[in-house]
PDB file of C-alpha atoms in Angstrom:
ATOM      1  CA  MET A   1     -21.328 -30.231  44.834  1.00 44.00           C
ATOM      2  CA  LYS A   2     -18.581 -30.444  42.019  1.00 42.00           C
ATOM      3  CA  THR A   3     -18.660 -33.314  40.096  1.00 43.00           C
ATOM      4  CA  PRO A   4     -15.720 -35.313  38.977  1.00 39.00           C
ATOM      5  CA  ARG A   5     -15.882 -33.783  35.380  1.00 40.00           C
ATOM      6  CA  GLN A   6     -16.475 -30.110  36.112  1.00 41.00           C
ATOM      7  CA  THR A   7     -13.209 -30.548  38.728  1.00 39.00           C
ATOM      8  CA  SER A   8     -11.201 -32.115  35.721  1.00 43.00           C
ATOM      9  CA  SER A   9     -12.234 -29.454  33.221  1.00 43.00           C
ATOM     10  CA  ARG A  10     -10.899 -27.161  36.235  1.00 42.00           C
ATOM     11  CA  VAL A  11      -8.066 -28.094  36.835  1.00 36.00           C
ATOM     12  CA  ARG A  12      -6.732 -28.197  32.681  1.00 44.00           C
ATOM     13  CA  ARG A  13      -7.735 -25.071  32.752  1.00 46.00           C
ATOM     14  CA  GLY A  14      -5.518 -23.480  35.840  1.00 44.00           C
ATOM     15  CA  ARG A  15      -2.677 -26.176  34.462  1.00 45.00           C
ATOM     16  CA  GLY A  16      -3.027 -24.299  30.850  1.00 48.00           C
ATOM     17  CA  ARG A  17      -2.611 -20.842  32.485  1.00 47.00           C
ATOM     18  CA  VAL A  18       0.477 -21.677  34.925  1.00 41.00           C
ATOM     19  CA  ALA A  19       1.943 -23.083  31.844  1.00 48.00           C
ATOM     20  CA  ARG A  20       1.619 -20.076  30.127  1.00 49.00           C
ATOM     21  CA  LEU A  21       2.332 -18.015  32.609  1.00 42.00           C
ATOM     22  CA  CYS A  22       5.978 -19.671  33.552  1.00 46.00           C
ATOM     23  CA  ALA A  23       6.768 -19.325  30.197  1.00 49.00           C
ATOM     24  CA  VAL A  24       6.281 -16.133  29.711  1.00 43.00           C
ATOM     25  CA  GLY A  25       7.979 -15.598  32.620  1.00 45.00           C
ATOM     26  CA  ALA A  26      10.913 -17.707  31.975  1.00 45.00           C
ATOM     27  CA  GLY A  27      11.347 -15.849  27.898  1.00 47.00           C
ATOM     28  CA  LEU A  28      11.812 -12.569  30.179  1.00 40.00           C
ATOM     29  CA  THR A  29      14.203 -13.936  32.657  1.00 44.00           C
ATOM     30  CA  ALA A  30      16.449 -15.027  29.882  1.00 46.00           C
ATOM     31  CA  ALA A  31      15.522 -11.437  28.567  1.00 43.00           C
ATOM     32  CA  ILE A  32      16.949  -9.923  31.046  1.00 38.00           C
ATOM     33  CA  ALA A  33      19.510 -11.968  31.609  1.00 40.00           C
ATOM     34  CA  GLY A  34      20.847 -11.952  28.343  1.00 41.00           C
ATOM     35  CA  GLY A  35      20.827  -7.486  27.953  1.00 40.00           C
ATOM     36  CA  SER A  36      17.816  -7.469  26.367  1.00 45.00           C
ATOM     37  CA  ALA A  37      17.314  -3.222  25.241  1.00 50.00           C
ATOM     38  CA  ALA A  38      13.754  -3.600  25.476  1.00 56.00           C
ATOM     39  CA  ARG A  39      12.138  -1.006  27.790  1.00 80.00           C
ATOM     40  CA  ALA A  40      10.918  -2.850  30.960  1.00 82.00           C
ATOM     41  CA  GLU A  41       7.696  -0.767  30.559  1.00 83.00           C
ATOM     42  CA  ASP A  42       7.119  -3.188  27.092  1.00 88.00           C
ATOM     43  CA  LYS A  43       8.037  -6.262  29.557  1.00 89.00           C
ATOM     44  CA  ALA A  44       5.615  -5.540  31.531  1.00 92.00           C
ATOM     45  CA  GLY A  45       2.807  -4.495  29.799  1.00 93.00           C
ATOM     46  CA  ALA A  46       3.425  -8.036  27.047  1.00 92.00           C
ATOM     47  CA  VAL A  47       3.068 -10.062  30.416  1.00 93.00           C
ATOM     48  CA  ALA A  48       0.148  -8.763  31.583  1.00 94.00           C
ATOM     49  CA  LEU A  49      -1.616  -8.453  27.998  1.00 95.00           C
ATOM     50  CA  PHE A  50      -0.234 -11.907  27.296  1.00 95.00           C
ATOM     51  CA  ARG A  51      -2.190 -13.018  30.862  1.00 95.00           C
ATOM     52  CA  GLU A  52      -5.262 -11.204  29.989  1.00 96.00           C
ATOM     53  CA  ALA A  53      -5.173 -13.176  26.665  1.00 95.00           C
ATOM     54  CA  GLY A  54      -4.494 -16.763  28.102  1.00 94.00           C
ATOM     55  CA  ALA A  55      -7.606 -16.208  30.084  1.00 96.00           C
ATOM     56  CA  LEU A  56      -9.842 -14.927  27.643  1.00 96.00           C
ATOM     57  CA  VAL A  57      -9.312 -18.151  25.897  1.00 96.00           C
ATOM     58  CA  ASP A  58      -9.449 -20.213  28.857  1.00 95.00           C
ATOM     59  CA  ALA A  59     -12.991 -18.556  28.697  1.00 96.00           C
ATOM     60  CA  GLY A  60     -13.642 -19.660  24.491  1.00 96.00           C
ATOM     61  CA  GLN A  61     -13.142 -15.602  23.609  1.00 97.00           C
ATOM     62  CA  PRO A  62     -10.135 -17.391  20.996  1.00 96.00           C
ATOM     63  CA  SER A  63     -11.289 -14.102  18.899  1.00 96.00           C
ATOM     64  CA  ARG A  64     -11.075 -11.232  21.566  1.00 97.00           C
ATOM     65  CA  ALA A  65      -7.595 -13.052  22.986  1.00 96.00           C
ATOM     66  CA  CYS A  66      -5.520 -12.891  19.773  1.00 97.00           C
ATOM     67  CA  PRO A  67      -5.846  -9.412  19.335  1.00 97.00           C
ATOM     68  CA  LYS A  68      -4.130  -9.058  22.730  1.00 96.00           C
ATOM     69  CA  TYR A  69      -1.399 -11.713  21.875  1.00 95.00           C
ATOM     70  CA  GLU A  70      -0.658  -9.860  19.005  1.00 96.00           C
ATOM     71  CA  GLU A  71      -0.274  -6.514  21.459  1.00 96.00           C
ATOM     72  CA  SER A  72       1.735  -8.537  24.024  1.00 94.00           C
ATOM     73  CA  LEU A  73       4.360 -10.131  20.796  1.00 94.00           C
ATOM     74  CA  ARG A  74       4.944  -6.230  20.074  1.00 94.00           C
ATOM     75  CA  LEU A  75       5.213  -4.937  22.573  1.00 94.00           C
ATOM     76  CA  TYR A  76       7.636  -8.025  23.133  1.00 93.00           C
ATOM     77  CA  ASP A  77       9.338 -10.211  21.227  1.00 91.00           C
ATOM     78  CA  SER A  78       9.154 -13.688  22.747  1.00 91.00           C
ATOM     79  CA  VAL A  79       9.083 -17.311  21.769  1.00 93.00           C
ATOM     80  CA  ASN A  80       6.328 -18.743  23.956  1.00 93.00           C
ATOM     81  CA  THR A  81       4.328 -15.560  22.835  1.00 95.00           C
ATOM     82  CA  ARG A  82       4.610 -16.026  19.152  1.00 96.00           C
ATOM     83  CA  TYR A  83       4.028 -19.737  20.487  1.00 96.00           C
ATOM     84  CA  PHE A  84       0.364 -19.150  21.858  1.00 97.00           C
ATOM     85  CA  LEU A  85      -0.763 -16.569  19.596  1.00 96.00           C
ATOM     86  CA  ALA A  86       0.160 -19.449  16.589  1.00 96.00           C
ATOM     87  CA  ASP A  87      -2.147 -21.905  19.059  1.00 97.00           C
ATOM     88  CA  CYS A  88      -5.193 -18.899  18.648  1.00 97.00           C
ATOM     89  CA  TYR A  89      -5.214 -18.638  15.470  1.00 97.00           C
ATOM     90  CA  GLU A  90      -5.241 -22.191  15.127  1.00 97.00           C
ATOM     91  CA  ARG A  91      -8.600 -21.471  17.289  1.00 97.00           C
ATOM     92  CA  ILE A  92      -9.401 -18.932  15.175  1.00 97.00           C
ATOM     93  CA  GLY A  93      -9.338 -20.379  11.695  1.00 96.00           C
ATOM     94  CA  LYS A  94      -6.887 -18.619  10.842  1.00 96.00           C
ATOM     95  CA  MET A  95      -4.556 -21.093   9.581  1.00 97.00           C
ATOM     96  CA  ALA A  96      -1.966 -19.836   7.381  1.00 96.00           C
ATOM     97  CA  SER A  97      -0.962 -17.815  10.211  1.00 97.00           C
ATOM     98  CA  ALA A  98      -0.864 -20.345  13.133  1.00 96.00           C
ATOM     99  CA  TRP A  99       1.990 -22.728  10.361  1.00 97.00           C
ATOM    100  CA  ALA A 100       3.398 -19.470   9.622  1.00 96.00           C
ATOM    101  CA  HIS A 101       4.480 -18.733  13.590  1.00 97.00           C
ATOM    102  CA  PHE A 102       4.717 -22.511  14.680  1.00 96.00           C
ATOM    103  CA  LEU A 103       7.348 -22.821  12.122  1.00 96.00           C
ATOM    104  CA  GLU A 104       9.470 -19.724  13.408  1.00 95.00           C
ATOM    105  CA  VAL A 105       8.612 -20.740  16.552  1.00 95.00           C
ATOM    106  CA  ALA A 106      10.303 -23.942  15.425  1.00 95.00           C
ATOM    107  CA  ALA A 107      13.461 -22.195  14.529  1.00 94.00           C
ATOM    108  CA  ARG A 108      14.241 -19.936  16.878  1.00 93.00           C
ATOM    109  CA  VAL A 109      14.224 -22.654  19.735  1.00 93.00           C
ATOM    110  CA  HIS A 110      15.670 -25.303  16.703  1.00 92.00           C
ATOM    111  CA  THR A 111      18.377 -22.710  17.960  1.00 89.00           C
ATOM    112  CA  SER A 112      19.030 -22.673  21.377  1.00 88.00           C
ATOM    113  CA  GLY A 113      18.714 -26.263  21.450  1.00 89.00           C
ATOM    114  CA  ASP A 114      15.671 -26.807  23.433  1.00 89.00           C
ATOM    115  CA  ARG A 115      14.544 -30.092  21.265  1.00 92.00           C
ATOM    116  CA  ALA A 116      11.335 -30.575  23.299  1.00 93.00           C
ATOM    117  CA  LYS A 117      10.079 -27.915  22.255  1.00 93.00           C
ATOM    118  CA  GLU A 118      10.951 -27.750  18.713  1.00 94.00           C
ATOM    119  CA  ALA A 119       9.714 -31.018  18.173  1.00 95.00           C
ATOM    120  CA  LYS A 120       6.118 -29.673  19.474  1.00 96.00           C
ATOM    121  CA  ALA A 121       6.453 -26.549  17.642  1.00 95.00           C
ATOM    122  CA  ARG A 122       7.112 -28.580  14.587  1.00 96.00           C
ATOM    123  CA  ASP A 123       4.016 -30.995  14.724  1.00 97.00           C
ATOM    124  CA  ARG A 124       1.896 -28.200  14.983  1.00 97.00           C
ATOM    125  CA  ALA A 125       2.841 -26.912  12.211  1.00 96.00           C
ATOM    126  CA  ALA A 126       2.200 -30.268  10.558  1.00 97.00           C
ATOM    127  CA  ALA A 127      -1.531 -30.687  11.914  1.00 97.00           C
ATOM    128  CA  VAL A 128      -2.204 -27.591  10.992  1.00 96.00           C
ATOM    129  CA  GLN A 129      -0.892 -27.445   6.863  1.00 96.00           C
ATOM    130  CA  PRO A 130      -3.600 -29.281   5.433  1.00 96.00           C
ATOM    131  CA  LYS A 131      -5.447 -26.729   6.436  1.00 97.00           C
ATOM    132  CA  VAL A 132      -4.008 -24.226   4.799  1.00 97.00           C
ATOM    133  CA  SER A 133      -5.628 -22.470   2.246  1.00 97.00           C
ATOM    134  CA  ARG A 134      -3.817 -20.897  -0.691  1.00 97.00           C
ATOM    135  CA  LEU A 135      -4.327 -18.390  -3.389  1.00 97.00           C
ATOM    136  CA  THR A 136      -3.150 -18.288  -6.842  1.00 96.00           C
ATOM    137  CA  VAL A 137      -2.717 -14.543  -8.256  1.00 96.00           C
ATOM    138  CA  VAL A 138      -1.893 -14.472 -12.194  1.00 96.00           C
ATOM    139  CA  VAL A 139      -0.518 -11.493 -13.896  1.00 95.00           C
ATOM    140  CA  GLU A 140      -1.467 -10.905 -17.205  1.00 92.00           C
ATOM    141  CA  ALA A 141       0.455  -8.380 -19.061  1.00 85.00           C
ATOM    142  CA  ALA A 142       3.175  -8.126 -16.246  1.00 89.00           C
ATOM    143  CA  SER A 143       5.989  -6.334 -18.259  1.00 90.00           C
ATOM    144  CA  THR A 144       4.150  -3.837 -17.351  1.00 92.00           C
ATOM    145  CA  PRO A 145       6.692  -0.786 -16.578  1.00 93.00           C
ATOM    146  CA  GLY A 146       5.903   0.230 -13.005  1.00 93.00           C
ATOM    147  CA  LEU A 147       3.316  -2.737 -12.204  1.00 95.00           C
ATOM    148  CA  ALA A 148       2.828  -3.628  -8.243  1.00 95.00           C
ATOM    149  CA  VAL A 149       1.222  -5.425  -7.041  1.00 96.00           C
ATOM    150  CA  LYS A 150      -0.572  -6.188  -3.654  1.00 96.00           C
ATOM    151  CA  ARG A 151      -2.784  -8.280  -1.791  1.00 96.00           C
ATOM    152  CA  ASP A 152      -4.623  -6.716   1.380  1.00 95.00           C
ATOM    153  CA  GLY A 153      -2.416  -3.528   1.337  1.00 95.00           C
ATOM    154  CA  THR A 154       0.967  -5.963   1.200  1.00 95.00           C
ATOM    155  CA  PRO A 155       2.853  -5.836  -1.608  1.00 96.00           C
ATOM    156  CA  VAL A 156       2.471  -8.835  -4.154  1.00 95.00           C
ATOM    157  CA  GLY A 157       6.848  -9.565  -4.877  1.00 94.00           C
ATOM    158  CA  PRO A 158       6.936 -10.961  -8.977  1.00 94.00           C
ATOM    159  CA  GLY A 159       8.052 -13.794  -7.722  1.00 95.00           C
ATOM    160  CA  GLN A 160       5.156 -14.871  -6.096  1.00 95.00           C
ATOM    161  CA  TRP A 161       3.155 -14.405  -9.132  1.00 95.00           C
ATOM    162  CA  GLY A 162       1.287 -17.233 -10.729  1.00 94.00           C
ATOM    163  CA  VAL A 163       2.572 -19.349  -7.625  1.00 96.00           C
ATOM    164  CA  PRO A 164      -0.617 -21.238  -4.366  1.00 96.00           C
ATOM    165  CA  MET A 165       0.456 -18.840  -1.629  1.00 96.00           C
ATOM    166  CA  PRO A 166      -0.536 -19.764   2.172  1.00 96.00           C
ATOM    167  CA  VAL A 167      -3.590 -17.076   3.167  1.00 97.00           C
ATOM    168  CA  ASP A 168      -5.873 -17.240   5.736  1.00 96.00           C
ATOM    169  CA  ALA A 169      -9.362 -17.934   4.388  1.00 96.00           C
ATOM    170  CA  GLY A 170     -11.785 -15.073   4.315  1.00 95.00           C
ATOM    171  CA  THR A 171     -12.265 -11.769   1.342  1.00 96.00           C
ATOM    172  CA  HIS A 172      -8.719 -10.889  -0.031  1.00 96.00           C
ATOM    173  CA  VAL A 173      -8.303  -7.654  -1.930  1.00 96.00           C
ATOM    174  CA  ILE A 174      -6.085  -7.579  -4.612  1.00 96.00           C
ATOM    175  CA  GLU A 175      -4.782  -4.528  -6.021  1.00 96.00           C
ATOM    176  CA  ALA A 176      -3.002  -3.694  -8.936  1.00 95.00           C
ATOM    177  CA  SER A 177      -1.561  -0.628 -10.127  1.00 95.00           C
ATOM    178  CA  ALA A 178       1.227   1.370 -12.513  1.00 94.00           C
ATOM    179  CA  PRO A 179       2.181   4.946 -14.228  1.00 94.00           C
ATOM    180  CA  GLY A 180      -0.382   6.232 -16.017  1.00 92.00           C
ATOM    181  CA  LYS A 181      -2.494   3.405 -15.475  1.00 93.00           C
ATOM    182  CA  ARG A 182      -6.080   2.851 -13.500  1.00 93.00           C
ATOM    183  CA  THR A 183      -5.828   1.032 -10.367  1.00 94.00           C
ATOM    184  CA  TRP A 184      -7.286  -2.271 -10.843  1.00 94.00           C
ATOM    185  CA  THR A 185      -8.942  -3.646  -7.719  1.00 95.00           C
ATOM    186  CA  ALA A 186     -10.939  -7.303  -7.193  1.00 94.00           C
ATOM    187  CA  GLN A 187     -11.807  -8.865  -3.727  1.00 95.00           C
ATOM    188  CA  VAL A 188     -11.542 -13.068  -4.040  1.00 94.00           C
ATOM    189  CA  GLU A 189     -13.548 -15.059  -1.185  1.00 95.00           C
ATOM    190  CA  VAL A 190     -10.743 -18.359  -0.418  1.00 96.00           C
ATOM    191  CA  GLU A 191     -12.486 -20.686   1.759  1.00 96.00           C
ATOM    192  CA  PRO A 192     -10.991 -23.006   4.565  1.00 95.00           C
ATOM    193  CA  GLY A 193     -10.379 -26.501   4.678  1.00 94.00           C
ATOM    194  CA  GLY A 194      -7.326 -26.280   2.451  1.00 95.00           C
ATOM    195  CA  ALA A 195      -9.029 -24.384  -0.920  1.00 95.00           C
ATOM    196  CA  THR A 196      -7.396 -23.131  -3.490  1.00 94.00           C
ATOM    197  CA  SER A 197      -8.712 -19.756  -5.695  1.00 95.00           C
ATOM    198  CA  THR A 198      -7.345 -17.600  -8.192  1.00 95.00           C
ATOM    199  CA  LEU A 199      -7.585 -14.164  -9.471  1.00 94.00           C
ATOM    200  CA  VAL A 200      -6.408 -12.762 -12.793  1.00 95.00           C
ATOM    201  CA  VAL A 201      -5.654  -9.833 -12.862  1.00 95.00           C
ATOM    202  CA  ARG A 202      -6.374  -8.528 -16.205  1.00 93.00           C
ATOM    203  CA  PRO A 203      -4.067  -5.773 -18.652  1.00 93.00           C
ATOM    204  CA  LEU A 204      -4.724  -2.234 -16.647  1.00 93.00           C
ATOM    205  CA  GLU A 205      -6.017   0.325 -18.469  1.00 93.00           C
ATOM    206  CA  ASP A 206      -4.528   3.635 -19.692  1.00 92.00           C
ATOM    207  CA  ASP A 207      -5.624   6.316 -16.953  1.00 89.00           C
ATOM    208  CA  PRO A 208      -6.854   9.164 -19.035  1.00 84.00           C
ATOM    209  CA  ALA A 209      -6.414  11.166 -15.961  1.00 77.00           C
ATOM    210  CA  SER A 210      -2.299  10.540 -15.616  1.00 68.00           C
ATOM    211  CA  SER A 211      -0.206  12.771 -17.766  1.00 53.00           C
ATOM    212  CA  ASP A 212       1.665   9.155 -17.877  1.00 44.00           C
ATOM    213  CA  ALA A 213      -0.474   7.314 -20.007  1.00 44.00           C
ATOM    214  CA  GLY A 214       0.683   6.681 -23.669  1.00 46.00           C
ATOM    215  CA  GLY A 215      -0.583   6.270 -27.073  1.00 47.00           C
ATOM    216  CA  THR A 216      -4.172   7.786 -25.892  1.00 49.00           C
ATOM    217  CA  GLY A 217      -3.666  11.025 -26.398  1.00 57.00           C
ATOM    218  CA  ASN A 218      -3.701  12.250 -23.140  1.00 61.00           C
ATOM    219  CA  GLY A 219       0.631  13.113 -23.530  1.00 65.00           C
ATOM    220  CA  ARG A 220      -1.328  15.185 -26.312  1.00 69.00           C
ATOM    221  CA  ARG A 221      -3.829  16.901 -24.350  1.00 72.00           C
ATOM    222  CA  THR A 222      -1.424  17.074 -21.434  1.00 78.00           C
ATOM    223  CA  LEU A 223       1.360  19.088 -24.147  1.00 76.00           C
ATOM    224  CA  ALA A 224      -1.666  20.487 -25.125  1.00 72.00           C
ATOM    225  CA  LEU A 225      -2.670  22.195 -21.858  1.00 77.00           C
ATOM    226  CA  VAL A 226       1.204  23.037 -21.551  1.00 83.00           C
ATOM    227  CA  THR A 227       1.561  25.412 -24.677  1.00 78.00           C
ATOM    228  CA  GLY A 228      -1.354  26.971 -24.485  1.00 73.00           C
ATOM    229  CA  GLY A 229      -0.472  27.833 -20.816  1.00 84.00           C
ATOM    230  CA  ALA A 230       3.097  29.608 -22.306  1.00 83.00           C
ATOM    231  CA  GLY A 231       1.255  31.031 -25.160  1.00 73.00           C
ATOM    232  CA  ILE A 232      -1.070  32.963 -22.633  1.00 87.00           C
ATOM    233  CA  VAL A 233       2.131  34.121 -20.776  1.00 85.00           C
ATOM    234  CA  ALA A 234       3.791  35.498 -24.356  1.00 72.00           C
ATOM    235  CA  VAL A 235       0.624  36.759 -24.745  1.00 75.00           C
ATOM    236  CA  GLY A 236       0.258  38.188 -21.219  1.00 81.00           C
ATOM    237  CA  VAL A 237       4.764  40.016 -21.155  1.00 79.00           C
ATOM    238  CA  GLY A 238       3.867  41.281 -24.911  1.00 66.00           C
ATOM    239  CA  THR A 239       1.140  43.456 -24.102  1.00 82.00           C
ATOM    240  CA  ALA A 240       3.331  44.412 -21.225  1.00 80.00           C
ATOM    241  CA  LEU A 241       6.101  45.383 -23.129  1.00 71.00           C
ATOM    242  CA  ALA A 242       3.580  47.560 -25.956  1.00 73.00           C
ATOM    243  CA  PHE A 243       2.568  48.940 -22.909  1.00 75.00           C
ATOM    244  CA  GLY A 244       5.893  50.109 -21.826  1.00 74.00           C
ATOM    245  CA  ALA A 245       6.997  51.268 -25.227  1.00 65.00           C
ATOM    246  CA  LYS A 246       4.582  53.554 -25.767  1.00 75.00           C
ATOM    247  CA  SER A 247       5.214  54.854 -22.351  1.00 79.00           C
ATOM    248  CA  THR A 248       8.733  55.786 -22.910  1.00 74.00           C
ATOM    249  CA  PHE A 249       7.859  56.400 -26.996  1.00 72.00           C
ATOM    250  CA  ASP A 250       5.302  59.324 -24.291  1.00 75.00           C
ATOM    251  CA  GLU A 251       8.222  60.482 -22.789  1.00 74.00           C
ATOM    252  CA  SER A 252      10.374  62.423 -25.335  1.00 67.00           C
ATOM    253  CA  ARG A 253       7.307  64.751 -26.072  1.00 75.00           C
ATOM    254  CA  PRO A 254       8.436  67.130 -23.494  1.00 82.00           C
ATOM    255  CA  PHE A 255      11.876  66.591 -26.179  1.00 74.00           C
ATOM    256  CA  CYS A 256      10.364  66.372 -29.677  1.00 80.00           C
ATOM    257  CA  ASN A 257       8.958  68.877 -31.674  1.00 77.00           C
ATOM    258  CA  GLY A 258       6.934  66.928 -34.420  1.00 73.00           C
ATOM    259  CA  ASP A 259       9.384  64.515 -35.844  1.00 75.00           C
ATOM    260  CA  ARG A 260      12.278  66.518 -35.029  1.00 78.00           C
ATOM    261  CA  CYS A 261      14.287  65.229 -31.414  1.00 79.00           C
ATOM    262  CA  ASP A 262      17.023  66.321 -29.743  1.00 76.00           C
ATOM    263  CA  GLN A 263      19.714  63.576 -28.443  1.00 77.00           C
ATOM    264  CA  ARG A 264      16.913  62.652 -25.037  1.00 75.00           C
ATOM    265  CA  GLY A 265      14.530  62.800 -27.623  1.00 68.00           C
ATOM    266  CA  MET A 266      16.606  60.334 -29.918  1.00 77.00           C
ATOM    267  CA  ASP A 267      17.331  58.135 -27.654  1.00 75.00           C
ATOM    268  CA  LEU A 268      13.714  57.578 -25.802  1.00 67.00           C
ATOM    269  CA  ARG A 269      12.015  57.417 -29.056  1.00 69.00           C
ATOM    270  CA  ASP A 270      15.063  54.421 -30.108  1.00 78.00           C
ATOM    271  CA  SER A 271      14.336  52.395 -26.556  1.00 78.00           C
ATOM    272  CA  ALA A 272      10.636  52.708 -27.459  1.00 69.00           C
ATOM    273  CA  VAL A 273      10.618  51.625 -31.181  1.00 82.00           C
ATOM    274  CA  ALA A 274      12.858  48.432 -29.727  1.00 81.00           C
ATOM    275  CA  ARG A 275      11.052  47.327 -27.167  1.00 74.00           C
ATOM    276  CA  ALA A 276       7.804  48.135 -29.986  1.00 76.00           C
ATOM    277  CA  ASN A 277       9.716  45.624 -32.127  1.00 84.00           C
ATOM    278  CA  VAL A 278      10.359  43.153 -29.436  1.00 79.00           C
ATOM    279  CA  ALA A 279       6.872  42.908 -27.980  1.00 65.00           C
ATOM    280  CA  THR A 280       5.374  42.158 -31.914  1.00 84.00           C
ATOM    281  CA  VAL A 281       7.042  39.622 -31.354  1.00 81.00           C
ATOM    282  CA  VAL A 282       6.796  38.131 -28.533  1.00 70.00           C
ATOM    283  CA  PHE A 283       2.986  39.038 -28.651  1.00 68.00           C
ATOM    284  CA  GLY A 284       3.487  36.970 -32.416  1.00 81.00           C
ATOM    285  CA  VAL A 285       4.073  33.958 -30.747  1.00 82.00           C
ATOM    286  CA  GLY A 286       2.140  33.796 -27.707  1.00 75.00           C
ATOM    287  CA  LEU A 287      -0.965  33.903 -30.113  1.00 82.00           C
ATOM    288  CA  ALA A 288       0.946  31.484 -32.736  1.00 83.00           C
ATOM    289  CA  ALA A 289       1.740  28.831 -28.894  1.00 74.00           C
ATOM    290  CA  ILE A 290      -2.553  29.443 -28.261  1.00 83.00           C
ATOM    291  CA  ALA A 291      -3.501  28.187 -32.051  1.00 83.00           C
ATOM    292  CA  GLY A 292      -0.727  25.418 -31.307  1.00 77.00           C
ATOM    293  CA  GLY A 293      -2.366  24.676 -27.952  1.00 71.00           C
ATOM    294  CA  GLY A 294      -5.875  24.424 -29.612  1.00 79.00           C
ATOM    295  CA  VAL A 295      -5.157  22.476 -32.430  1.00 76.00           C
ATOM    296  CA  LEU A 296      -2.996  20.042 -29.995  1.00 70.00           C
ATOM    297  CA  TRP A 297      -5.820  19.569 -27.508  1.00 71.00           C
ATOM    298  CA  LEU A 298      -8.582  19.056 -31.001  1.00 76.00           C
ATOM    299  CA  THR A 299      -6.537  16.506 -32.041  1.00 74.00           C
ATOM    300  CA  ALA A 300      -5.996  14.578 -29.243  1.00 67.00           C
ATOM    301  CA  LYS A 301      -7.007  11.009 -29.449  1.00 57.00           C
ATOM    302  CA  SER A 302      -9.371  10.237 -26.506  1.00 55.00           C
ATOM    303  CA  PRO A 303      -8.634   6.794 -24.266  1.00 47.00           C
ATOM    304  CA  THR A 304     -10.856   4.209 -24.858  1.00 44.00           C
ATOM    305  CA  GLN A 305     -13.008   3.029 -21.938  1.00 42.00           C
ATOM    306  CA  GLY A 306     -14.511   0.051 -20.461  1.00 41.00           C
ATOM    307  CA  ALA A 307     -15.273  -1.743 -17.072  1.00 40.00           C
ATOM    308  CA  SER A 308     -15.693  -6.225 -17.143  1.00 40.00           C
ATOM    309  CA  ILE A 309     -15.497  -8.442 -14.013  1.00 38.00           C
ATOM    310  CA  GLY A 310     -16.048 -12.014 -13.918  1.00 39.00           C
ATOM    311  CA  LEU A 311     -16.257 -15.225 -12.078  1.00 39.00           C
ATOM    312  CA  ALA A 312     -15.584 -19.380 -12.944  1.00 39.00           C
ATOM    313  CA  PRO A 313     -15.636 -21.855 -10.425  1.00 40.00           C
ATOM    314  CA  THR A 314     -12.158 -23.671  -9.875  1.00 42.00           C
ATOM    315  CA  VAL A 315     -11.301 -27.252  -8.035  1.00 39.00           C
ATOM    316  CA  GLY A 316     -11.353 -25.799  -3.959  1.00 41.00           C
ATOM    317  CA  GLY A 317     -12.005 -21.939  -4.846  1.00 42.00           C
ATOM    318  CA  ALA A 318     -12.621 -19.536  -7.487  1.00 39.00           C
ATOM    319  CA  LEU A 319     -11.681 -17.463  -9.790  1.00 41.00           C
ATOM    320  CA  VAL A 320     -11.897 -14.022 -10.421  1.00 36.00           C
ATOM    321  CA  ARG A 321     -11.202 -11.838 -13.420  1.00 39.00           C
ATOM    322  CA  GLY A 322     -11.770  -8.599 -13.611  1.00 38.00           C
ATOM    323  CA  SER A 323     -11.327  -5.126 -15.057  1.00 32.00           C
ATOM    324  CA  PHE A 324     -11.951  -1.161 -15.481  1.00 27.00           C
TER     325      PHE A 324
END
């Protein structure tokens, strides 16, 4: 025989499933009536995933349920699905994501005039907000041309630099890059429960493998390679012209007796001399270019290289410094 507590627990779970199904059903009906452009099969898939996610939550497996809510929301953007996804995020400790989704739900239902749902979503957001952890990304040498900072692959614009931004607790990867600079990467662990962590992005090191690196001699090495390459090409062209001149001179022999030639022989020898002169100039320029490229390469400065990383505690979190 079932005890009263077991019966009550089962009733609550049943009510939860019914509430979720009614909510998503109402949302889909409204969208269809409003002429939504979403494909019917996508909506059906969204409903199926929504039901599976709800069953997993009832079974005490929210970590498995959240991805299904996410996919359901991707297939069909329903305010009801978004609400239950926020609830799921809160259950697994992703407070920043939960807070953002509750606020989004509140804003959407406010537009529709549903004050009861708006109040409920705002109450949930208010309850979650104190548990939202934050990460401050401090960017040194922020004036670096083309500097781009990312958090977990998502751009962190200059407006966010130095500002405690809401993030889910856990490990986050910060990456900074710029033309001609080495990419800088660091990991920071953000503690749960409203903790604040700070990560400092140090000035980026010049990248010796990039032609855009300035002030390190790398540009000179690139110029040396280009100059030397052009010189090699010029030497090849000069050599080809020299062989062509000799061939033309050899063609004149049947029309000449020593230095005495008829008109045809004279024309051929004049052409051969002209080609030989051009070959000499081109060959000389090529040799000079090769020599110049060698000088540029040998006199180029080598960039300094190094790596450092530091960790210091802060209130409610950690301060991470790192560079390559």
